Amino acid sequence: MRSSLMKTFILASLSTLLAASLMIFPKEALDASIRGMEMWWDVVFPSLLPFFIVSELLIGFGVVTFIGALLEPLMRPLFRVPGVGGFVWAMGLASGFPAGAKLTARLRQEKKLTRIEAERLVSFTNSSNPLFIFGAIAVGFFHDPTLGIVLALAHYLGNICVGLFMRFHGRDEEAFQPQEKKKRPSIVEAFQLLHQERVRDGRPLGKLLGDAVQSSVRTLLMIGGFIVLFSVLNKILSLIGFTALLAAFFSVVLTFFQLPNELSLPLISGLFEITLGSQMSSESTSTKLIEQVIITSFILGFSGLSVHAQVASILAETDIRFKPFFIARICQGFFAAFFALLLWFPLYEKQQESMKQWGAIPVFLREHSSSLFQKSWFFLVQFGSLFTLFMLILSISIWTKRQLKLEQ
């Protein structure tokens, strides 16, 4: 009872302090809110919505069940999750945070995963998408497309290591559960499962498409709220000096890993929000490039508390526990930083030396080359807001039409 009262007092005090800070720093809070809103409106919404809608359609048509049957022999021995985890993993890699959590929660609600399997799956299927790593981080912040290769490989190798590490999660709990021995289905049986799943769902195409749009837009509105909230929170903590206080502690941690103290502030900002932390790391002129890349790789792996809050909100609709995901994010941060250090010489310094030696730079490594990721990122930033506006209007139209039908 006493601990519950203490928790209530702490939460009420923190909420009051946040409200007071917003009144003391209204202009700074507004600027941070606009920055978070712009990121969601221009980039997050248009980049995630198509993947969310397509994934809902694939689940409804039974394609996920079909893929799961085929990938069972791969996913079960490696990560101790069903074959449907392969679909979640692929969609998470392609679309980025928090698609893996949304799809895992959906499959858990469909009873295609046990709770332990869902906790394993969500721990390694949430990652940054290649477009963000190459377009925003490598090109936008560091102005060097070559760094995208190092950051992406370090990030996804760390992702795999987390999956292999988390396969041991919940072994004791599973020991008390009866294990079904599943045989590998043939391609014909996989197609039969696909058909059975589509028939079981039973929704016509129009209804399924409308549900997919509405469900995806609702999730993205929630994500947008968290992005704005943590953008403001990060700014407020910086203004009241809390970030500097934390930086003093993290400077000791960085010294232990032989990294400069100047990167403590970018690290703290990155623990709250990926984009700001990565940008601050790239702008740290008094540090070496490899040190900036290691910190940025850790930030990308940890994902930031903003993403954690988004995932926690999605998982709250199920019985999936958040703690394993949080532990996995810490592990991936260290894995990604280690791989960035390991890959630095063969994938970056060696390439730079060979370019200087031969006096020729491959087209895909030139700083101002029009790479696919660079073009895609700038296209998204330029036209993403129009797509967001169109899809919001479409979602409101679908909702209004359904409400009118219910009233008749």
CSV table of N, CA and C in Angstrom, one decimal, residues 27-37 227-228 231-233 235-236:
chain,number,residue,atom,x,y,z
A,27,LYS,N,7.6,29.2,-25.4
A,27,LYS,CA,8.1,29.3,-26.7
A,27,LYS,C,8.9,28.1,-27.1
A,28,GLU,N,9.8,27.7,-26.2
A,28,GLU,CA,10.7,26.6,-26.5
A,28,GLU,C,9.9,25.3,-26.6
A,29,ALA,N,8.9,25.1,-25.8
A,29,ALA,CA,8.0,23.9,-25.9
A,29,ALA,C,7.3,23.9,-27.2
A,30,LEU,N,6.8,25.0,-27.6
A,30,LEU,CA,6.1,25.1,-28.9
A,30,LEU,C,7.0,24.7,-30.1
A,31,ASP,N,8.3,25.3,-30.1
A,31,ASP,CA,9.2,25.0,-31.1
A,31,ASP,C,9.5,23.5,-31.2
A,32,ALA,N,9.7,22.9,-30.0
A,32,ALA,CA,10.0,21.4,-29.9
A,32,ALA,C,8.8,20.6,-30.4
A,33,SER,N,7.6,21.1,-30.0
A,33,SER,CA,6.4,20.4,-30.5
A,33,SER,C,6.3,20.5,-32.0
A,34,ILE,N,6.6,21.6,-32.6
A,34,ILE,CA,6.5,21.8,-34.0
A,34,ILE,C,7.5,20.9,-34.7
A,35,ARG,N,8.7,20.8,-34.1
A,35,ARG,CA,9.8,19.9,-34.7
A,35,ARG,C,9.3,18.5,-34.7
A,36,GLY,N,8.8,18.0,-33.6
A,36,GLY,CA,8.3,16.6,-33.5
A,36,GLY,C,7.1,16.4,-34.5
A,37,MET,N,6.2,17.4,-34.6
A,37,MET,CA,5.1,17.3,-35.5
A,37,MET,C,5.5,17.2,-36.9
A,227,ILE,N,5.8,11.0,-30.4
A,227,ILE,CA,6.9,11.8,-31.0
A,227,ILE,C,6.9,13.2,-30.5
A,228,VAL,N,5.8,13.9,-30.5
A,228,VAL,CA,5.7,15.3,-30.1
A,228,VAL,C,6.0,15.4,-28.6
A,231,SER,N,9.7,14.9,-27.9
A,231,SER,CA,10.4,16.0,-28.5
A,231,SER,C,10.4,17.2,-27.5
A,232,VAL,N,9.2,17.5,-26.9
A,232,VAL,CA,9.0,18.5,-25.9
A,232,VAL,C,9.7,18.2,-24.6
A,233,LEU,N,9.6,16.9,-24.2
A,233,LEU,CA,10.2,16.5,-23.0
A,233,LEU,C,11.7,16.6,-23.0
A,235,LYS,N,13.4,18.7,-24.8
A,235,LYS,CA,13.8,20.1,-24.8
A,235,LYS,C,13.6,20.7,-23.4
A,236,ILE,N,12.6,20.3,-22.7
A,236,ILE,CA,12.3,20.8,-21.3
A,236,ILE,C,13.5,20.3,-20.4
